[in-house]
Amino acid sequence: MTTDVTVQAQAIRAARRRRPAFGLSWRILALVVTAVMTAEVFIFLPSIARFREVHLEQLIESGTLAALALDATPDNMVTEEVKRSLLNHARVDAVVLVEPNRPKRALMNIEPRPDMPSYNLKDRGALGLIWDALATMTYDGSRHIRVGGESMRLPAAMVWIVVDELPMRLAMYAYAGRILALSIIIAVFTAVLLYLGLRWLVIRPLQDLSSDMTAFRRAPEEGGTERAPTQRNDEIGVVDREFQNLQRELRASLRQKSRLAEVGAATNKINHDLRNMLSTARLLSDRLARSGDERTRVLAPTILNTIDRAARLASDAIEYVRDRPAPRLAMLDLADLVDEAGIALQEQGEDSTPNLVRAWLNAVDEGCPARADRDLLYRIFVNLGRNAFEAGATTVTIRSRTGGGFLLIDVADNGPGVPQAVAAQLFRPFTTGGRAGGAGLGLAIARDLVRAHGGDIALTETGASGTTFRFTLPLGGV
């Protein structure tokens, strides 16, 4: 079985590594691509605005050179053919050079019109340049625009040009295409590197961890599914090691519980036969008690006590390994139930040690109501009282009061008290407190029955003058 579980866990890990992981890693890949492309958009906007500004500045510089050619003529005039040649080389349709204390110089193939869009690069800020660039790229068709700016050759002059926007728009489209292609390459390259890194550092360890969880869920009690402990010291390594520790602890706990369940099942099977044998032994002991031999009659009570103790140990053991019962709640008279439990305990005491007087004092108010399962509550009182008498107490007093929405019931005795070393683990099964002849299950069973009602039980006082246990019952029931 262990080998099958191991092979199964390895197969799960291998299958998850072979098939594409369209999960967290691909989501991270898409997220990284989206983030990079978003960042590129914010980078692209000022870049395309700067591209348009530089393009127009270059046209202004070339237009300035064309206008300065007029200084070489005597009357600042050139022929129509020379004008067209100068403007074509400058890649503008008109240029006007305005310089302080100098006459205006102009070369025009197209006269500026009032309806032409006009831009002054000296007055445009960053946001304005971005808006102008977007407006240029979204316009459809050809149009002439009027652009003004400064020339590096004539810093004091103002140069105005008229230019067709379509060639610049086409250049901007080409530039945007190059930016887009570069952005995609950067985004994919970054995302792939991040994807591989995350897959190696995070996704694969998480897949191994989930495979271990799946195998553990399918066969929690079988070993052989553990991997070698990781040597990583980061969060993933801590989670992996803690899960393996938890897995080992849970598996050990489940195995222990399974063994206890098997012991309980075996005890349940032999309990009936054991009781029959003890009943037969008790009948034989009764005959010995009526024997004519004095020595035989003296031994009979000891044999009877031993048989009763063995029967009670068997009954306690089978009662403890059973599932916690579901209480059938009903209103009952608590004082009447306490009297009933006291009568049963005193009768048991007289059968075992008739010379020892046991006092069961019922200090519960007559008619005190309680909402509980009568049979289970009866067993609680019997277990607590029997424990007290067997520990050496001669008087057990029962008191009750209400508080905090609970009925508080105290079971106080005048016994020798609970040893300090035992008090901390008093309600654990098989804790006897050094008392011979007990199985150490009475208090454990009483606690289970109290908790089944929705209450709890605790040791509230112990010492040389006696011990007090207090258990609670919800006033409205569970």
Short mmCIF file of C-alpha atoms in Angstrom, two decimals:
data_model
loop_
_atom_site.label_atom_id
_atom_site.label_comp_id
_atom_site.label_asym_id
_atom_site.label_seq_id
_atom_site.Cartn_x
_atom_site.Cartn_y
_atom_site.Cartn_z
CA MET A 1 0.00 0.00 0.00
CA THR A 2 2.78 2.42 0.88
CA THR A 3 4.49 1.75 -2.45
CA ASP A 4 1.24 2.40 -4.33
CA VAL A 5 0.76 5.74 -2.55
CA THR A 6 4.34 6.76 -3.29
CA VAL A 7 3.98 5.90 -6.99
CA GLN A 8 0.67 7.75 -7.09
CA ALA A 9 2.17 10.90 -5.57
CA GLN A 10 5.10 10.80 -7.99
CA ALA A 11 2.71 10.33 -10.92
CA ILE A 12 0.69 13.36 -9.84
CA ARG A 13 3.82 15.52 -9.64
CA ALA A 14 5.05 14.32 -13.05
CA ALA A 15 1.68 14.92 -14.72
CA ARG A 16 1.45 18.44 -13.36
CA ARG A 17 4.94 19.25 -14.62
CA ARG A 18 4.28 17.82 -18.10
CA ARG A 19 1.04 19.61 -18.88
CA PRO A 20 1.02 23.38 -19.47
CA ALA A 21 0.33 25.25 -16.27
CA PHE A 22 -2.51 27.56 -17.39
CA GLY A 23 -2.86 28.80 -13.88
CA LEU A 24 -1.00 31.21 -11.66
CA SER A 25 2.14 31.39 -13.80
CA TRP A 26 0.22 32.33 -16.96
CA ARG A 27 -1.80 34.89 -15.07
CA ILE A 28 1.43 36.42 -13.82
CA LEU A 29 2.77 36.36 -17.40
CA ALA A 30 -0.31 38.22 -18.65
CA LEU A 31 -0.10 40.66 -15.74
CA VAL A 32 3.54 41.44 -16.46
CA VAL A 33 2.86 41.98 -20.19
CA THR A 34 -0.05 44.27 -19.32
CA ALA A 35 2.03 46.21 -16.80
CA VAL A 36 4.94 46.66 -19.22
CA MET A 37 2.66 47.73 -22.05
CA THR A 38 0.90 50.20 -19.73
CA ALA A 39 4.26 51.62 -18.72
CA GLU A 40 5.23 51.86 -22.38
CA VAL A 41 2.07 53.86 -23.10
CA PHE A 42 3.06 56.41 -20.46
CA ILE A 43 6.54 56.49 -21.97
CA PHE A 44 5.21 56.66 -25.53
CA LEU A 45 3.12 59.80 -25.04
CA PRO A 46 6.01 62.16 -24.19
CA SER A 47 8.19 60.33 -26.73
CA ILE A 48 5.81 60.91 -29.65
CA ALA A 49 5.32 64.52 -28.54
CA ARG A 50 9.08 65.00 -28.49
CA PHE A 51 9.40 63.36 -31.93
CA ARG A 52 6.87 65.81 -33.39
CA GLU A 53 8.57 68.77 -31.70
CA VAL A 54 12.02 67.81 -33.01
CA HIS A 55 10.60 67.22 -36.50
CA LEU A 56 9.06 70.70 -36.55
CA GLU A 57 12.23 72.28 -35.13
CA GLN A 58 14.23 70.71 -37.96
CA LEU A 59 11.76 72.16 -40.48
CA ILE A 60 12.13 75.55 -38.81
CA GLU A 61 15.94 75.31 -39.13
CA SER A 62 15.77 74.32 -42.77
CA GLY A 63 13.21 77.08 -43.45
CA THR A 64 15.53 79.60 -41.76
CA LEU A 65 18.36 78.59 -44.11
CA ALA A 66 16.06 79.05 -47.08
CA ALA A 67 15.04 82.53 -45.88
CA LEU A 68 18.67 83.56 -45.28
CA ALA A 69 19.38 82.90 -48.95
CA LEU A 70 17.52 86.10 -49.64
CA ASP A 71 20.39 88.03 -48.01
CA ALA A 72 22.62 87.05 -50.92
CA THR A 73 20.45 88.98 -53.39
CA PRO A 74 20.69 92.76 -53.85
CA ASP A 75 17.00 93.41 -53.38
CA ASN A 76 16.09 90.38 -51.20
CA MET A 77 14.20 88.95 -54.14
CA VAL A 78 14.65 85.65 -56.02
CA THR A 79 13.05 84.17 -59.10
CA GLU A 80 10.03 81.91 -58.82
CA GLU A 81 12.09 78.89 -59.81
CA VAL A 82 14.75 79.57 -57.17
CA LYS A 83 12.05 80.13 -54.54
CA ARG A 84 10.44 76.77 -55.27
CA SER A 85 13.81 75.06 -55.21
CA LEU A 86 14.71 76.61 -51.83
CA LEU A 87 11.36 75.69 -50.29
CA ASN A 88 11.45 72.14 -51.66
CA HIS A 89 14.91 71.60 -50.18
CA ALA A 90 13.67 73.01 -46.88
CA ARG A 91 10.56 70.72 -47.08
CA VAL A 92 8.24 73.62 -46.23
CA ASP A 93 5.62 75.53 -48.27
CA ALA A 94 6.29 78.94 -46.75
CA VAL A 95 8.71 80.59 -44.38
CA VAL A 96 8.68 84.04 -42.76
CA LEU A 97 11.71 85.28 -40.85
CA VAL A 98 11.00 88.13 -38.37
CA GLU A 99 14.17 89.59 -36.88
CA PRO A 100 14.45 92.75 -34.74
CA ASN A 101 15.77 95.80 -36.59
CA ARG A 102 15.77 93.88 -39.85
CA PRO A 103 13.26 93.80 -42.66
CA LYS A 104 10.95 90.78 -42.82
CA ARG A 105 12.16 88.04 -45.17
CA ALA A 106 9.67 85.61 -46.67
CA LEU A 107 9.49 82.76 -49.18
CA MET A 108 6.00 81.46 -49.95
CA ASN A 109 4.48 78.87 -52.21
CA ILE A 110 1.29 78.94 -50.11
CA GLU A 111 -0.06 82.02 -48.42
CA PRO A 112 -0.93 81.53 -44.68
CA ARG A 113 -4.69 81.51 -44.09
CA PRO A 114 -6.62 82.27 -40.88
CA ASP A 115 -8.24 78.80 -40.91
CA MET A 116 -4.86 77.03 -40.73
CA PRO A 117 -4.08 75.41 -37.35
CA SER A 118 -1.35 77.48 -35.77
CA TYR A 119 1.22 76.30 -33.21
CA ASN A 120 3.84 78.36 -31.41
CA LEU A 121 6.47 75.96 -30.03
CA LYS A 122 7.75 78.63 -27.66
CA ASP A 123 4.42 78.75 -25.80
CA ARG A 124 3.56 75.03 -25.66
CA GLY A 125 4.17 73.08 -22.46
CA ALA A 126 4.60 69.34 -22.07
CA LEU A 127 0.88 68.57 -21.88
CA GLY A 128 0.17 70.86 -24.81
CA LEU A 129 2.80 69.12 -26.94
CA ILE A 130 1.33 65.71 -26.05
CA TRP A 131 -2.17 66.89 -26.95
CA ASP A 132 -0.92 68.34 -30.27
CA ALA A 133 0.84 65.07 -31.12
CA LEU A 134 -2.30 63.01 -30.41
CA ALA A 135 -4.40 65.44 -32.47
CA THR A 136 -1.94 65.10 -35.35
CA MET A 137 -2.02 61.29 -35.28
CA THR A 138 -5.82 61.08 -35.09
CA TYR A 139 -6.42 63.51 -37.99
CA ASP A 140 -7.30 61.85 -41.26
CA GLY A 141 -6.08 63.40 -44.48
CA SER A 142 -3.75 66.15 -45.57
CA ARG A 143 -3.75 69.67 -44.19
CA HIS A 144 -1.37 72.61 -43.91
CA ILE A 145 -0.40 73.97 -40.53
CA ARG A 146 1.38 77.15 -39.44
CA VAL A 147 4.21 76.62 -36.92
CA GLY A 148 6.34 79.24 -35.19
CA GLY A 149 9.56 78.87 -33.22
CA GLU A 150 13.12 79.97 -32.66
CA SER A 151 16.14 79.07 -34.77
CA MET A 152 19.48 78.16 -33.29
CA ARG A 153 21.13 80.23 -35.99
CA LEU A 154 19.13 83.35 -35.16
CA PRO A 155 18.22 83.16 -31.45
CA ALA A 156 16.61 86.58 -31.44
CA ALA A 157 14.44 85.95 -34.50
CA MET A 158 10.98 84.39 -34.78
CA VAL A 159 10.51 81.96 -37.63
CA TRP A 160 7.11 80.95 -38.99
CA ILE A 161 6.66 78.15 -41.48
CA VAL A 162 3.74 76.61 -43.32
CA VAL A 163 4.07 72.89 -43.84
CA ASP A 164 1.95 69.96 -44.97
CA GLU A 165 1.20 67.79 -41.88
CA LEU A 166 0.77 64.48 -43.75
CA PRO A 167 4.50 63.57 -44.17
CA MET A 168 5.10 64.33 -40.49
CA ARG A 169 2.06 62.21 -39.54
CA LEU A 170 3.37 59.29 -41.59
CA ALA A 171 6.77 59.66 -39.90
CA MET A 172 5.01 59.66 -36.52
CA TYR A 173 3.13 56.47 -37.47
CA ALA A 174 6.40 54.78 -38.39
CA TYR A 175 7.99 55.94 -35.15
CA ALA A 176 5.00 54.67 -33.15
CA GLY A 177 5.25 51.31 -34.91
CA ARG A 178 8.90 51.01 -33.95
CA ILE A 179 8.07 51.96 -30.34
CA LEU A 180 5.23 49.40 -30.29
CA ALA A 181 7.44 46.63 -31.64
CA LEU A 182 10.18 47.47 -29.17
CA SER A 183 7.64 47.59 -26.34
CA ILE A 184 6.25 44.18 -27.25
CA ILE A 185 9.75 42.71 -27.38
CA ILE A 186 10.64 44.21 -23.99
CA ALA A 187 7.32 43.11 -22.46
CA VAL A 188 7.57 39.55 -23.76
CA PHE A 189 11.23 39.23 -22.83
CA THR A 190 10.62 40.57 -19.31
CA ALA A 191 7.50 38.45 -18.86
CA VAL A 192 9.22 35.27 -20.05
CA LEU A 193 12.14 35.82 -17.69
CA LEU A 194 9.77 36.54 -14.84
CA TYR A 195 7.59 33.57 -15.79
CA LEU A 196 10.55 31.19 -15.78
CA GLY A 197 11.83 32.62 -12.51
CA LEU A 198 8.45 32.39 -10.81
CA ARG A 199 7.82 28.93 -12.19
CA TRP A 200 11.15 27.72 -10.84
CA LEU A 201 10.98 29.55 -7.51
CA VAL A 202 7.23 29.52 -6.75
CA ILE A 203 5.00 27.55 -9.12
CA ARG A 204 6.87 24.24 -9.12
CA PRO A 205 7.27 24.17 -5.30
CA LEU A 206 3.56 24.97 -4.97
CA GLN A 207 2.72 22.17 -7.42
CA ASP A 208 4.83 19.73 -5.42
CA LEU A 209 3.16 20.93 -2.23
CA SER A 210 -0.34 20.55 -3.71
CA SER A 211 0.58 17.08 -4.99
CA ASP A 212 1.67 16.10 -1.49
CA MET A 213 -1.58 17.47 -0.08
CA THR A 214 -3.60 15.47 -2.61
CA ALA A 215 -1.70 12.27 -1.87
CA PHE A 216 -2.01 12.89 1.87
CA ARG A 217 -5.75 13.48 1.53
CA ARG A 218 -6.19 10.23 -0.38
CA ALA A 219 -4.17 8.13 2.06
CA PRO A 220 -3.56 10.15 5.26
CA GLU A 221 -2.38 7.19 7.32
CA GLU A 222 0.05 5.75 4.77
CA GLY A 223 3.69 6.80 4.73
CA GLY A 224 6.02 7.02 1.78
CA THR A 225 4.67 10.23 0.22
CA GLU A 226 7.17 12.59 1.81
CA ARG A 227 9.75 14.39 -0.28
CA ALA A 228 13.21 15.24 0.92
CA PRO A 229 13.09 18.42 3.05
CA THR A 230 13.78 21.57 1.06
CA GLN A 231 16.86 23.62 1.86
CA ARG A 232 15.22 26.94 1.02
CA ASN A 233 15.09 29.50 3.82
CA ASP A 234 12.42 31.75 2.31
CA GLU A 235 8.65 31.69 2.88
CA ILE A 236 8.11 28.79 0.45
CA GLY A 237 10.73 26.71 2.26
CA VAL A 238 9.18 27.48 5.64
CA VAL A 239 5.69 26.50 4.39
CA ASP A 240 7.03 23.29 2.85
CA ARG A 241 8.87 22.22 5.99
CA GLU A 242 5.96 23.12 8.26
CA PHE A 243 3.58 21.13 6.07
CA GLN A 244 5.85 18.10 6.17
CA ASN A 245 6.06 18.40 9.96
CA LEU A 246 2.27 18.74 10.17
CA GLN A 247 1.89 15.77 7.83
CA ARG A 248 4.11 13.58 9.99
CA GLU A 249 2.35 14.64 13.20
CA LEU A 250 -1.12 14.10 11.75
CA ARG A 251 -0.14 10.74 10.32
CA ALA A 252 1.22 9.62 13.68
CA SER A 253 -1.94 10.88 15.41
CA LEU A 254 -4.19 9.13 12.89
CA ARG A 255 -2.28 5.90 13.28
CA GLN A 256 -2.59 6.13 17.05
CA LYS A 257 -6.32 6.82 16.77
CA SER A 258 -6.71 3.91 14.37
CA ARG A 259 -4.95 1.61 16.79
CA LEU A 260 -7.17 2.89 19.60
CA ALA A 261 -10.22 2.28 17.44
CA GLU A 262 -9.04 -1.25 16.74
CA VAL A 263 -8.48 -1.77 20.46
CA GLY A 264 -11.95 -0.41 21.14
CA ALA A 265 -13.49 -2.72 18.54
CA ALA A 266 -11.63 -5.69 19.99
CA THR A 267 -12.68 -4.68 23.51
CA ASN A 268 -16.27 -4.43 22.38
CA LYS A 269 -16.11 -7.95 20.98
CA ILE A 270 -14.63 -9.53 24.10
CA ASN A 271 -16.63 -7.45 26.58
CA HIS A 272 -19.73 -9.67 26.33
CA ASP A 273 -17.76 -12.87 26.80
CA LEU A 274 -15.78 -11.33 29.65
CA ARG A 275 -18.93 -10.31 31.48
CA ASN A 276 -20.37 -13.79 31.09
CA MET A 277 -17.23 -15.30 32.55
CA LEU A 278 -17.25 -12.81 35.43
CA SER A 279 -20.92 -13.58 36.12
CA THR A 280 -20.09 -17.26 36.30
CA ALA A 281 -17.21 -16.51 38.63
CA ARG A 282 -19.50 -14.43 40.84
CA LEU A 283 -21.99 -17.33 41.13
CA LEU A 284 -19.17 -19.61 42.15
CA SER A 285 -17.98 -17.03 44.68
CA ASP A 286 -21.50 -16.87 46.17
CA ARG A 287 -21.37 -20.64 46.66
CA LEU A 288 -17.98 -20.31 48.31
CA ALA A 289 -19.45 -17.73 50.68
CA ARG A 290 -21.99 -20.34 51.81
CA SER A 291 -19.35 -23.01 52.24
CA GLY A 292 -19.00 -24.80 55.60
CA ASP A 293 -15.28 -24.13 55.60
CA GLU A 294 -14.53 -20.98 57.63
CA ARG A 295 -11.36 -20.14 55.65
CA THR A 296 -13.26 -20.39 52.38
CA ARG A 297 -16.02 -18.04 53.60
CA VAL A 298 -13.36 -15.47 54.64
CA LEU A 299 -11.87 -15.46 51.12
CA ALA A 300 -15.22 -15.11 49.34
CA PRO A 301 -15.66 -11.28 49.82
CA THR A 302 -12.18 -10.63 48.44
CA ILE A 303 -12.95 -12.71 45.40
CA LEU A 304 -16.26 -10.90 44.92
CA ASN A 305 -14.60 -7.47 45.14
CA THR A 306 -11.99 -8.52 42.60
CA ILE A 307 -14.68 -9.76 40.20
CA ASP A 308 -16.73 -6.55 40.59
CA ARG A 309 -13.65 -4.44 39.97
CA ALA A 310 -12.77 -6.39 36.82
CA ALA A 311 -16.34 -6.06 35.51
CA ARG A 312 -16.30 -2.32 36.18
CA LEU A 313 -12.95 -1.90 34.40
CA ALA A 314 -14.32 -3.71 31.36
CA SER A 315 -17.48 -1.56 31.40
CA ASP A 316 -15.49 1.69 31.73
CA ALA A 317 -13.16 0.74 28.91
CA ILE A 318 -15.96 -0.06 26.47
CA GLU A 319 -17.86 3.07 27.50
CA TYR A 320 -14.85 5.30 26.86
CA VAL A 321 -14.08 3.97 23.36
CA ARG A 322 -17.67 4.44 22.22
CA ASP A 323 -18.60 7.62 20.35
CA ARG A 324 -19.75 10.54 22.47
CA PRO A 325 -23.54 10.09 22.89
CA ALA A 326 -26.00 12.70 21.69
CA PRO A 327 -27.97 13.85 24.75
CA ARG A 328 -31.76 13.67 24.69
CA LEU A 329 -32.58 16.81 26.62
CA ALA A 330 -35.59 17.13 28.91
CA MET A 331 -36.49 19.02 32.03
CA LEU A 332 -35.81 17.07 35.22
CA ASP A 333 -35.65 17.50 39.00
CA LEU A 334 -31.95 17.75 39.82
CA ALA A 335 -32.40 17.01 43.55
CA ASP A 336 -34.34 13.84 42.79
CA LEU A 337 -31.63 12.66 40.37
CA VAL A 338 -28.88 13.36 42.94
CA ASP A 339 -30.75 11.24 45.51
CA GLU A 340 -31.06 8.42 42.99
CA ALA A 341 -27.33 8.47 42.23
CA GLY A 342 -26.49 8.57 45.95
CA ILE A 343 -28.62 5.50 46.69
CA ALA A 344 -26.89 3.56 43.91
CA LEU A 345 -23.43 4.54 45.16
CA GLN A 346 -24.19 3.66 48.76
CA GLU A 347 -25.53 0.27 47.71
CA GLN A 348 -22.39 -0.37 45.71
CA GLY A 349 -20.29 0.63 48.71
CA GLU A 350 -22.18 -1.69 51.03
CA ASP A 351 -21.64 -4.58 48.63
CA SER A 352 -17.90 -3.98 48.39
CA THR A 353 -17.01 -2.82 51.93
CA PRO A 354 -20.04 -3.14 54.24
CA ASN A 355 -18.14 -1.91 57.30
CA LEU A 356 -17.31 1.48 55.75
CA VAL A 357 -19.97 4.18 56.11
CA ARG A 358 -20.36 6.46 53.07
CA ALA A 359 -22.38 9.67 53.33
CA TRP A 360 -23.98 11.22 50.24
CA LEU A 361 -25.26 14.70 51.14
CA ASN A 362 -27.74 16.29 48.75
CA ALA A 363 -27.56 20.08 49.24
CA VAL A 364 -29.46 20.83 46.03
CA ASP A 365 -32.66 22.80 46.51
CA GLU A 366 -35.73 20.63 46.24
CA GLY A 367 -37.37 20.98 42.86
CA CYS A 368 -34.25 22.55 41.25
CA PRO A 369 -34.86 22.28 37.47
CA ALA A 370 -32.20 21.18 34.99
CA ARG A 371 -32.38 20.58 31.25
CA ALA A 372 -30.27 17.52 30.53
CA ASP A 373 -30.28 13.86 29.53
CA ARG A 374 -31.29 12.03 32.71
CA ASP A 375 -29.30 8.87 31.99
CA LEU A 376 -26.13 10.74 31.05
CA LEU A 377 -26.38 13.10 34.03
CA TYR A 378 -26.91 10.09 36.31
CA ARG A 379 -23.69 8.54 34.95
CA ILE A 380 -21.82 11.80 35.59
CA PHE A 381 -22.81 11.82 39.28
CA VAL A 382 -22.06 8.10 39.67
CA ASN A 383 -18.60 8.44 38.11
CA LEU A 384 -17.69 11.48 40.21
CA GLY A 385 -19.05 9.95 43.42
CA ARG A 386 -17.45 6.57 42.86
CA ASN A 387 -14.13 8.25 42.13
CA ALA A 388 -14.37 10.21 45.39
CA PHE A 389 -15.27 7.19 47.53
CA GLU A 390 -12.57 5.01 45.97
CA ALA A 391 -10.02 7.78 46.58
CA GLY A 392 -10.73 7.60 50.32
CA ALA A 393 -13.57 10.06 50.89
CA THR A 394 -16.35 9.19 53.36
CA THR A 395 -18.63 12.13 52.58
CA VAL A 396 -19.64 13.64 49.21
CA THR A 397 -21.75 16.80 49.09
CA ILE A 398 -23.64 18.03 46.01
CA ARG A 399 -24.47 21.73 45.63
CA SER A 400 -25.88 23.81 42.78
CA ARG A 401 -26.39 27.45 41.79
CA THR A 402 -26.92 29.47 38.62
CA GLY A 403 -24.59 32.01 37.05
CA GLY A 404 -23.68 33.35 33.62
CA GLY A 405 -26.41 31.40 31.84
CA PHE A 406 -25.23 28.09 33.31
CA LEU A 407 -26.25 25.76 36.09
CA LEU A 408 -23.13 25.27 38.25
CA ILE A 409 -22.97 21.96 40.11
CA ASP A 410 -20.28 21.27 42.73
CA VAL A 411 -19.31 17.76 43.83
CA ALA A 412 -17.24 18.15 47.01
CA ASP A 413 -15.68 15.36 49.10
CA ASN A 414 -13.61 15.11 52.27
CA GLY A 415 -10.96 12.87 50.76
CA PRO A 416 -7.16 13.26 50.91
CA GLY A 417 -7.03 15.53 47.86
CA VAL A 418 -5.49 15.15 44.41
CA PRO A 419 -1.68 14.93 44.21
CA GLN A 420 -0.12 17.99 42.60
CA ALA A 421 1.63 15.88 39.94
CA VAL A 422 -1.70 14.38 38.86
CA ALA A 423 -3.89 17.51 38.95
CA ALA A 424 -2.64 18.86 35.60
CA GLN A 425 -3.61 15.68 33.73
CA LEU A 426 -6.52 14.59 35.85
CA PHE A 427 -9.04 14.34 33.00
CA ARG A 428 -6.75 12.43 30.65
CA PRO A 429 -7.75 8.78 30.22
CA PHE A 430 -5.90 6.16 32.27
CA THR A 431 -4.78 8.73 34.87
CA THR A 432 -5.36 7.01 38.20
CA GLY A 433 -3.59 9.33 40.62
CA GLY A 434 -1.74 6.43 42.21
CA ARG A 435 -5.00 4.73 43.27
CA ALA A 436 -4.87 0.97 42.84
CA GLY A 437 -7.64 -0.96 41.11
CA GLY A 438 -8.92 1.85 38.86
CA ALA A 439 -8.65 2.28 35.11
CA GLY A 440 -8.43 6.07 35.27
CA LEU A 441 -11.43 6.49 32.95
CA GLY A 442 -14.12 7.80 35.36
CA LEU A 443 -13.25 11.48 35.08
CA ALA A 444 -12.51 11.23 31.34
CA ILE A 445 -15.95 9.72 30.76
CA ALA A 446 -17.59 12.34 32.99
CA ARG A 447 -15.92 15.15 31.04
CA ASP A 448 -17.12 13.71 27.70
CA LEU A 449 -20.68 13.47 29.00
CA VAL A 450 -20.61 17.03 30.37
CA ARG A 451 -19.23 18.41 27.10
CA ALA A 452 -21.91 16.52 25.20
CA HIS A 453 -24.39 18.73 27.07
CA GLY A 454 -22.49 21.89 26.06
CA GLY A 455 -20.84 22.42 29.44
CA ASP A 456 -17.45 21.67 30.95
CA ILE A 457 -15.91 20.30 34.13
CA ALA A 458 -12.91 21.44 36.16
CA LEU A 459 -11.11 20.79 39.42
CA THR A 460 -11.85 23.92 41.46
CA GLU A 461 -10.36 23.03 44.85
CA THR A 462 -8.20 20.28 46.34
CA GLY A 463 -6.21 19.80 49.49
CA ALA A 464 -5.94 17.77 52.65
CA SER A 465 -9.49 18.73 53.64
CA GLY A 466 -11.03 17.48 50.40
CA THR A 467 -11.59 18.02 46.70
CA THR A 468 -14.29 19.89 44.74
CA PHE A 469 -15.20 19.34 41.09
CA ARG A 470 -17.50 21.78 39.34
CA PHE A 471 -19.33 21.08 36.10
CA THR A 472 -21.69 23.34 34.19
CA LEU A 473 -24.88 22.76 32.24
CA PRO A 474 -26.40 25.41 29.94
CA LEU A 475 -29.69 26.63 31.37
CA GLY A 476 -31.28 26.48 27.94
CA GLY A 477 -29.63 23.21 26.94
CA VAL A 478 -27.15 22.72 24.09
#
